[in-house]
XYZ file of C-alpha atoms in Angstrom:
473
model
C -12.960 225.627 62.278
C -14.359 226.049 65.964
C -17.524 227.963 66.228
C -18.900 228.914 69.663
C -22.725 230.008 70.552
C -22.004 233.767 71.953
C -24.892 234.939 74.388
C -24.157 238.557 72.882
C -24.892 237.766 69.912
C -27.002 234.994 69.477
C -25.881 233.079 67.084
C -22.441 230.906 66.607
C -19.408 232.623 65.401
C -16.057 231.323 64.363
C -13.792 231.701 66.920
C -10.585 234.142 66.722
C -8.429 234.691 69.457
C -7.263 238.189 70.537
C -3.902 237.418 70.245
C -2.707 234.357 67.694
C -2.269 230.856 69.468
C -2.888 232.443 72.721
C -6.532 232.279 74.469
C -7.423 233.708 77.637
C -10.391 232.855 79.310
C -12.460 233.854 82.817
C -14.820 231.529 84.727
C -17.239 232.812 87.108
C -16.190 230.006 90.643
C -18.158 229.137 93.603
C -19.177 231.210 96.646
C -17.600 229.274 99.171
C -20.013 229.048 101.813
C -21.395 226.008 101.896
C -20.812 222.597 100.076
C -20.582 222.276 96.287
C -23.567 219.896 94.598
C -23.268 218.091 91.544
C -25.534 220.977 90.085
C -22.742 223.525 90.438
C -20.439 221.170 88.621
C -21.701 221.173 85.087
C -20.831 225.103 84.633
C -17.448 224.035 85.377
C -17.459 220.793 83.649
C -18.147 223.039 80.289
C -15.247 225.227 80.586
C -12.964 222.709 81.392
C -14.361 220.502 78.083
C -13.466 223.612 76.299
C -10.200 224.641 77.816
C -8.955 220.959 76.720
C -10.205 221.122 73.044
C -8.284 224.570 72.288
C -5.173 223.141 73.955
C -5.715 219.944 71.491
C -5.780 222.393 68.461
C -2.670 223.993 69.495
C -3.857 227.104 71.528
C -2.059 228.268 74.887
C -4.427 228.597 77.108
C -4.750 231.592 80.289
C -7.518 230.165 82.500
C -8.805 232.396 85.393
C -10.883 231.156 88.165
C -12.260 233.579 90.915
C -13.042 232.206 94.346
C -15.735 234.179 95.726
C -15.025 234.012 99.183
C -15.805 237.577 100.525
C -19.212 237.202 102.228
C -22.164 239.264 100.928
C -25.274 239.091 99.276
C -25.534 237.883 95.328
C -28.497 239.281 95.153
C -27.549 242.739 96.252
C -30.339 242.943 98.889
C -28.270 244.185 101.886
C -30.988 243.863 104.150
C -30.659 240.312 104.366
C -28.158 238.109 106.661
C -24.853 237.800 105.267
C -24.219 233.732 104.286
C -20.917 233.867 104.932
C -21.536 234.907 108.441
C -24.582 233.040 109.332
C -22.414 229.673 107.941
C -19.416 231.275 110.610
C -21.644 231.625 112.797
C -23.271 228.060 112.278
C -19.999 226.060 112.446
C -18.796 228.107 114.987
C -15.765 229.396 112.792
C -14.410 232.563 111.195
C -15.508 233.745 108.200
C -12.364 233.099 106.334
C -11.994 229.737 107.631
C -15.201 228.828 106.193
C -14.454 230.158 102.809
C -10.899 227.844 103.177
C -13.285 225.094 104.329
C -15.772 225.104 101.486
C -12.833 225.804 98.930
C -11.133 222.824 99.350
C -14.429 220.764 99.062
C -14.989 222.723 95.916
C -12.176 221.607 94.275
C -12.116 218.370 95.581
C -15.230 217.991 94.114
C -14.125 219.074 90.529
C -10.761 216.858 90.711
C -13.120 214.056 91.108
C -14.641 214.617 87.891
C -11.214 215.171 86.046
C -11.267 218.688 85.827
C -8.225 220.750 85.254
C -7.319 222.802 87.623
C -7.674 226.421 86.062
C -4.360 228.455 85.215
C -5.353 231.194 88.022
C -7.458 230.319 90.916
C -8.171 234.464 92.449
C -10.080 234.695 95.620
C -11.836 237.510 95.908
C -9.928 238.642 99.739
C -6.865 238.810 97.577
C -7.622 241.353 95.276
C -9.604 243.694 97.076
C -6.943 246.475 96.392
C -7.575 245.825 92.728
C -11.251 246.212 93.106
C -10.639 249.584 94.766
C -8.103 250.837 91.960
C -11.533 249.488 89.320
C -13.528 251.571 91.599
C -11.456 254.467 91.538
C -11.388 254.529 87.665
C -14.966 254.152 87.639
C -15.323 257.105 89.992
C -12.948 259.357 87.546
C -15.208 258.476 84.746
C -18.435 259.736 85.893
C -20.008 256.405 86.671
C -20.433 256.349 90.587
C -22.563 257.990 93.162
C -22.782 257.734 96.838
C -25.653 256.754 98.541
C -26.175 255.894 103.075
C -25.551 251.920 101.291
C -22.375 253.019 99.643
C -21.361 253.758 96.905
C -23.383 252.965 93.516
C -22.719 252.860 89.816
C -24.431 254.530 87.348
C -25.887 252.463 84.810
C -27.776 255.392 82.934
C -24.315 256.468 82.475
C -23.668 253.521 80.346
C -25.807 253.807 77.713
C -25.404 250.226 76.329
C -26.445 248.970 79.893
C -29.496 246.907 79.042
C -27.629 245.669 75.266
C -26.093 242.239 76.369
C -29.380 240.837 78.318
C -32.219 242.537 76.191
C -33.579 244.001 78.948
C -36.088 246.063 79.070
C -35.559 248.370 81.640
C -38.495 250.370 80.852
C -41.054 248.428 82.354
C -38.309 246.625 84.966
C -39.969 246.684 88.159
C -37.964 248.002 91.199
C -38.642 245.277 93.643
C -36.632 244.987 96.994
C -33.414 246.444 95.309
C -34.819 249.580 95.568
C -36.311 249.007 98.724
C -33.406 248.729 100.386
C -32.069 252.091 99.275
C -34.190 254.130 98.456
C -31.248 256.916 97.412
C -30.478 254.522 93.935
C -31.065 256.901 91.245
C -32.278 253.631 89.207
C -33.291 250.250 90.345
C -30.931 248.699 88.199
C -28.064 250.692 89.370
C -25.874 248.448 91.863
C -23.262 248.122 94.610
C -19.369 248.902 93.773
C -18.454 249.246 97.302
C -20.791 248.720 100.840
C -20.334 251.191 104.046
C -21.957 251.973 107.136
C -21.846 248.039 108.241
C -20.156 248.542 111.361
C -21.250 244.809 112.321
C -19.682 243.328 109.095
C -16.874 240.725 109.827
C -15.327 240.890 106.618
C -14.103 244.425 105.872
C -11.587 246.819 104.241
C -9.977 250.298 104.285
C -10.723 252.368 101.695
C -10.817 256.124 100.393
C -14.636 256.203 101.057
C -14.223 254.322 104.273
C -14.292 251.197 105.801
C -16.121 248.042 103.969
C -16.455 245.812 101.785
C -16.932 245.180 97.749
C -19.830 244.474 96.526
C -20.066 241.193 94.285
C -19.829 242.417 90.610
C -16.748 244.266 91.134
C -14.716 241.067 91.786
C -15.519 239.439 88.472
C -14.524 242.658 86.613
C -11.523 243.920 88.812
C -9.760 240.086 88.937
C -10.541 239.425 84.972
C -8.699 242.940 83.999
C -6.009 242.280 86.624
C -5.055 238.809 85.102
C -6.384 238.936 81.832
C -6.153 242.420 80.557
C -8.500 244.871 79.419
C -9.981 242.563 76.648
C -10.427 238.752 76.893
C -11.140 236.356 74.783
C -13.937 233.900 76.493
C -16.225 234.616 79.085
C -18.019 231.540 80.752
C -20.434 231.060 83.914
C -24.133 230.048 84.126
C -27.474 230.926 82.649
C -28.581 233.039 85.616
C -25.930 235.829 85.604
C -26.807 236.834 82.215
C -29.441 239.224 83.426
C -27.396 240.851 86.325
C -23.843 239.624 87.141
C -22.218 239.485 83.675
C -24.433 242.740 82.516
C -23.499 244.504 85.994
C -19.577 243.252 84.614
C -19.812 244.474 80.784
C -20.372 247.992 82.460
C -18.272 248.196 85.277
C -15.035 247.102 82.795
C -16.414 248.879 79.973
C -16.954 251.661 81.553
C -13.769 251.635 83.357
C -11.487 251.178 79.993
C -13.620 252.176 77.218
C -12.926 248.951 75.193
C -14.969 245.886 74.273
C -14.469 243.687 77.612
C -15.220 239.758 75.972
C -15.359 238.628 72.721
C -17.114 235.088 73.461
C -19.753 234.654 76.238
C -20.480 231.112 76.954
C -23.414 230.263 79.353
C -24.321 226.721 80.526
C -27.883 225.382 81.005
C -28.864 224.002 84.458
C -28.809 220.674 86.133
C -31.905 219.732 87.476
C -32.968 216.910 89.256
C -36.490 215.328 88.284
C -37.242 218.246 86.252
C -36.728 221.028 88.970
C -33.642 223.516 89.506
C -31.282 221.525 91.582
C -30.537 223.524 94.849
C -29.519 222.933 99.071
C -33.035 224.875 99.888
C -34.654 222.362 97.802
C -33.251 219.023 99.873
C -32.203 217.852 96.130
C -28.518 219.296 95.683
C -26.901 216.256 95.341
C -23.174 215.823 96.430
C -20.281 212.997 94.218
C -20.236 211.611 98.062
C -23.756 211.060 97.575
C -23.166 209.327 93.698
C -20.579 207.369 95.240
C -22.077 206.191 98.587
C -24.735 204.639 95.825
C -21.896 203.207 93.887
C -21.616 205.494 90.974
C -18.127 206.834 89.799
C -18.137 210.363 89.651
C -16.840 210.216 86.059
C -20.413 208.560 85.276
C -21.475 212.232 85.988
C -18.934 213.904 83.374
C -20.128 211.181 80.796
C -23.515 211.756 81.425
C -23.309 215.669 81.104
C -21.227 215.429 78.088
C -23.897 213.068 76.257
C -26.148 216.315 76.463
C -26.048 220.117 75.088
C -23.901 222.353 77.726
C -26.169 225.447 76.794
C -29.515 223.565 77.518
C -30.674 222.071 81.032
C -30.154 218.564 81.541
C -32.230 216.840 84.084
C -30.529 214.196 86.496
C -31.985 211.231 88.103
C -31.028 208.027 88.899
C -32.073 206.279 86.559
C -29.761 208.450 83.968
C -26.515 208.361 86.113
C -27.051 204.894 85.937
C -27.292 204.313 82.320
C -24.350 206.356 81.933
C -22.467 204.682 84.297
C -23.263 201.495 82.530
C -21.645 202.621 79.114
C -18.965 204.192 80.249
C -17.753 200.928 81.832
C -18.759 199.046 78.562
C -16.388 202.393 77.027
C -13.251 200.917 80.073
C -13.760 197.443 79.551
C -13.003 197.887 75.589
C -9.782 199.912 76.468
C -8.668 197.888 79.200
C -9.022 195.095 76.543
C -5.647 196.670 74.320
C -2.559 196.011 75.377
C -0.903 199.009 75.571
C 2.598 198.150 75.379
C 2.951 198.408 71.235
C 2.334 202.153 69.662
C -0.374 202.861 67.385
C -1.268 205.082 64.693
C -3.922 208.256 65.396
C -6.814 207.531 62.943
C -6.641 210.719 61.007
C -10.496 209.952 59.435
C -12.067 209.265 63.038
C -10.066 212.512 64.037
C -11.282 214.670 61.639
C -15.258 213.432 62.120
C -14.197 213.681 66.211
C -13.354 217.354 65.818
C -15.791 218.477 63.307
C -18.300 217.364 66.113
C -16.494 219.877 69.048
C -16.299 222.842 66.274
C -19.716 222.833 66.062
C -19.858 224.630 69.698
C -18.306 221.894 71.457
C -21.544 218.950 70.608
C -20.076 216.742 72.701
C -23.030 214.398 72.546
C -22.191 213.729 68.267
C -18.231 213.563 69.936
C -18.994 210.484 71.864
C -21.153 208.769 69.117
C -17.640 209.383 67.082
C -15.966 207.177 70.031
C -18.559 204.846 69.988
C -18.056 203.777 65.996
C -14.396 203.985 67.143
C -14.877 201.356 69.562
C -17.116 199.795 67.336
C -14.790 199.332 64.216
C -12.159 196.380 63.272
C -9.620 198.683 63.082
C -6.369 197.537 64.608
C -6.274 197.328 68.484
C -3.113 199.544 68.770
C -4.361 202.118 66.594
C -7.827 202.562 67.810
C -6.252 202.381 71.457
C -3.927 205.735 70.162
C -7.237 207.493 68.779
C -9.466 206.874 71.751
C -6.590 208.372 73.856
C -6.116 211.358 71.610
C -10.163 211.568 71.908
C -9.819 211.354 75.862
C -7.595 214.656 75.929
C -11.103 216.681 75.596
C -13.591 214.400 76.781
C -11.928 213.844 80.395
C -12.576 210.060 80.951
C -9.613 208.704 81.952
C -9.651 206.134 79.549
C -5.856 205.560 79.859
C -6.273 204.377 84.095
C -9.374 202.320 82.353
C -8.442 199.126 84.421
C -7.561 201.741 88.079
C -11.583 203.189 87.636
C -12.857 199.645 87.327
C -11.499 198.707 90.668
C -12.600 202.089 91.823
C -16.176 201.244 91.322
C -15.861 198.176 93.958
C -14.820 199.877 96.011
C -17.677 202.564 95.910
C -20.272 199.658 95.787
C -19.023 198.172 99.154
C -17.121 195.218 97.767
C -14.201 193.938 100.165
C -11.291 192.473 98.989
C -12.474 189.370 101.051
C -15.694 189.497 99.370
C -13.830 189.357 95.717
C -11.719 186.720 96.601
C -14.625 184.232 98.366
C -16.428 184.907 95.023
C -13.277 183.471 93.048
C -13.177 180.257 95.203
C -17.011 179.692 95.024
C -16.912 179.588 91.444
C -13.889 177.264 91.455
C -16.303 175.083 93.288
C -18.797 175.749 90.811
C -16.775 174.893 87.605
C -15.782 171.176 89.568
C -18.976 170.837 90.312
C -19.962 171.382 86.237
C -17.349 169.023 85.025
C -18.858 166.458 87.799
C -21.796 166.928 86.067
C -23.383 167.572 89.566
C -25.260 170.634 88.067
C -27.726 171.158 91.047
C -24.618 172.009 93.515
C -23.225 174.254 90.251
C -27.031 176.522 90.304
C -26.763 176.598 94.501
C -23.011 177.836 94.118
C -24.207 180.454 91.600
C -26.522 181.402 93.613
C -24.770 182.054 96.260
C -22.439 184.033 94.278
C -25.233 186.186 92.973
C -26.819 186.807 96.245
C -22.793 188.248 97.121
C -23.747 190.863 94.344
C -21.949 189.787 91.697
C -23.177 188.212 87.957
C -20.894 185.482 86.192
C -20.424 185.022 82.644
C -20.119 181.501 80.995
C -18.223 181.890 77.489
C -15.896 179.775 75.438
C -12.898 180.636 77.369
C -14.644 179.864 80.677
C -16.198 181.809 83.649
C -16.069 185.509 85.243
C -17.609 186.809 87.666
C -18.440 190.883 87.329
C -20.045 193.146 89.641
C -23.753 193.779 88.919
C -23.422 196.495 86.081
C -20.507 197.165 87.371
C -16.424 196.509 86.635
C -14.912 192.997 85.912
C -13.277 191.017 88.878
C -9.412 190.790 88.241
């Protein structure tokens, strides 16, 4: 029975869908101005781990994704330069074609690491009439006020405003928020919809005048749109609890009078070296930057699954590369089955498999369960059907085992010319063994070492591998 850790709660609860066999589910997405790193991916990475395991136990799955690609603040300081339009400005582009730009690298990045594409990708520029109609519905209900910014909601209206975050508002100080209007009745109260930016690129009719939404109301207005007025799971980072998702419990609460999400899931950090990963910081990481190094960029999903999606996980090299190193040890075993007899699903490696994802998807206790899979002397065929049925969640490709192997040449810089020189030397090396002539056999294998590869002397002869890397076909 799956339990998930809900934020607005604190505790695990067993999991009940809304509606039975059905599950839908909202993912806070990128603001597309600028490249994605590897530190934006494991957010995603944890939705997508759980998307797969509820369509493994039979649910139908409704998976929204906004694109954030209206440019504004996060931080609701409107005194600050717009990123969208510095970027524009920048690259010498519009602001839409850098959001298109920076999209497509975005999910680029997340095919790279296997992740399925979500049901509904919503950009935010698409469904700005919906964020008006949210706005208007708002406005009807007592929750908005106008200010020279634009217009505001209300959160002492909402009197469970502070609930989902345990804030205390009390002894909140007002900081720059205020600062930069001083009409804001409270200085938790926030931007629906932004005027009197006559300089603005991006902008929009509306019955208050011409601008542009402010960035809570896209999460709300696109997750009632395609969702409905209740939803089942809620996911995004750590670091909207405080604002974003509390600034979205009141805008759709407010706006319908029902309970908005059942399930909030939030996903710990990646740093790097112990500090928050991030572009200001020079340490945001790109998978071009894994791979110009040689590592696969399914070394990163294994090495985020090994840890706790809730709780940071710190990145360095020296981890990708140990993960990297077992999950080829995890493709060589695979690639070992021939696939072309059926197996059986082992129903008792299943079972332990599953038990391990109930308990709020521990996909670190999921892979030990592949592990004594691969492990066991059961038959071949059968624990080739298991770890397959496994893969459906974790994402590893474990079925194109041989395909990533050769992949990983490729990202370490080895030519085709390279692999087959390496072949021929250690032809010459295996004459020069049976001629006894074992002086030539140690220059020959050093040769081929110095090429960057490793070989392996066992019973059934010689093979040459890359240096913790994939075996040479």
């Amino acid at each position: 029975m799956l339990k998930l850790y809900n934020t607005a709660t604190k505790k695990k609860e067993i999991f009940k869908s809304i509606h039975p066999n059905e599950v839908t589910m909202y993912s806070c997405g990128m603001t597309v101005y600028s490249y994605p790193h590897i530190g934006h991916l494991k957010a995603y990475l944890m939705s997508d781990t759980l998307a797969r395991y509820l369509r493994d136990l039979g649910y139908r799955v409704k998976h929204v994704m906004n694109v954030t690609d209206v440019g504004h603040n996060l931080d609701d300081e409107d005194d600050k330069d717009d990123k969208m339009e510095v970027r524009a400005k920048q690259e010498n582009l519009t602001p839409w074609q850098v959001a298109r730009k920076y999209e497509k690298q975005f999910f680029d990045a997340i095919q790279e690491i296997n992740i399925i594409r979500p049901s509904i990708i919503a950009r935010a520029t698409e469904n700005v009439d919906h964020m008006i109609e949210l706005i208007k519905k708002l406005e009807q209900n007592g929750y908005v006020y106008r200010t020279k910014v634009g217009l505001q909601f209300d959160t002492s209206k909402f009197k469970n405003y502070a609930d989902f975050a345990h804030l205390d508002l009390e002894n909140q100080k007002a900081g720059a928020r205020v600062e930069v209007d001083d009409e804001r009745r409270n200085p938790w109260d926030f931007a629906l919809w932004i005027l009197n930016k006559p300089d603005h690129i991006m902008k929009w009719d509306s019955p208050w005048g011409v601008g542009y939404p402010g960035w809570h109301i896209e999460c709300s207005a696109m997750c009632l749109h395609y969702l409905g007025e209740q939803v089942d799971i809620h996911t995004g980072g750590v670091e909207h609890i405080k604002i974003h998702h509390t600034n979205e419990i009141a805008q759709s609460e407010g706006a319908t009078g029902k309970k908005f999400v059942n399930y909030w899931l939030h996903c710990g950090h990646l740093m790097v070296d112990n500090t928050k990963m991030s572009k200001s910081l020079g340490n945001g990481y790109t998978i071009d930057d894994l791979k110009s190094r040689g590592y696969h960029p399914l070394a990163l999903r294994y090495m985020i699954l090994k840890g706790d999606y809730k709780k940071p996980f710190n990145f360095t090299w020296e981890n990708i590369h140990n993960a990297q190193t077992e999950l080829i040890k995890i493709w060589r075993n695979v690639s070992k089955i021939v696939s072309n007899v059926g197996g059986n699903i082992l129903d008792k490696y299943l079972a332990k498999f599953r038990d391990a994802l109930d308990d709020d998807l521990n996909t670190s206790l999921a892979i030990t369960c592949l592990w004594d899979l691969i492990n066991s002397k059961e038959a071949p065929q059968d624990k080739l059907a298991t770890l397959l049925k496994f893969d459906k969640v974790l994402g590893l490709d474990l079925e194109n085992a041989d395909y990533k192997l050769n992949e990983l040449e490729d990202y370490q810089g080895i030519s085709q010319l390279d692999k087959q020189t390496a072949r021929l030397l250690l032809n010459d090396r295996e004459k020069a063994r049976q001629d006894k002539n074992y002086q030539l056999a140690d220059e020959i294998r050093n040769k081929i070492e110095d090429m960057g590869f490793i070989i392996e002397d066992n019973k059934d002869g010689a093979t040459i591998k890359l240096k913790d890397y994939g075996k040479l076909n």
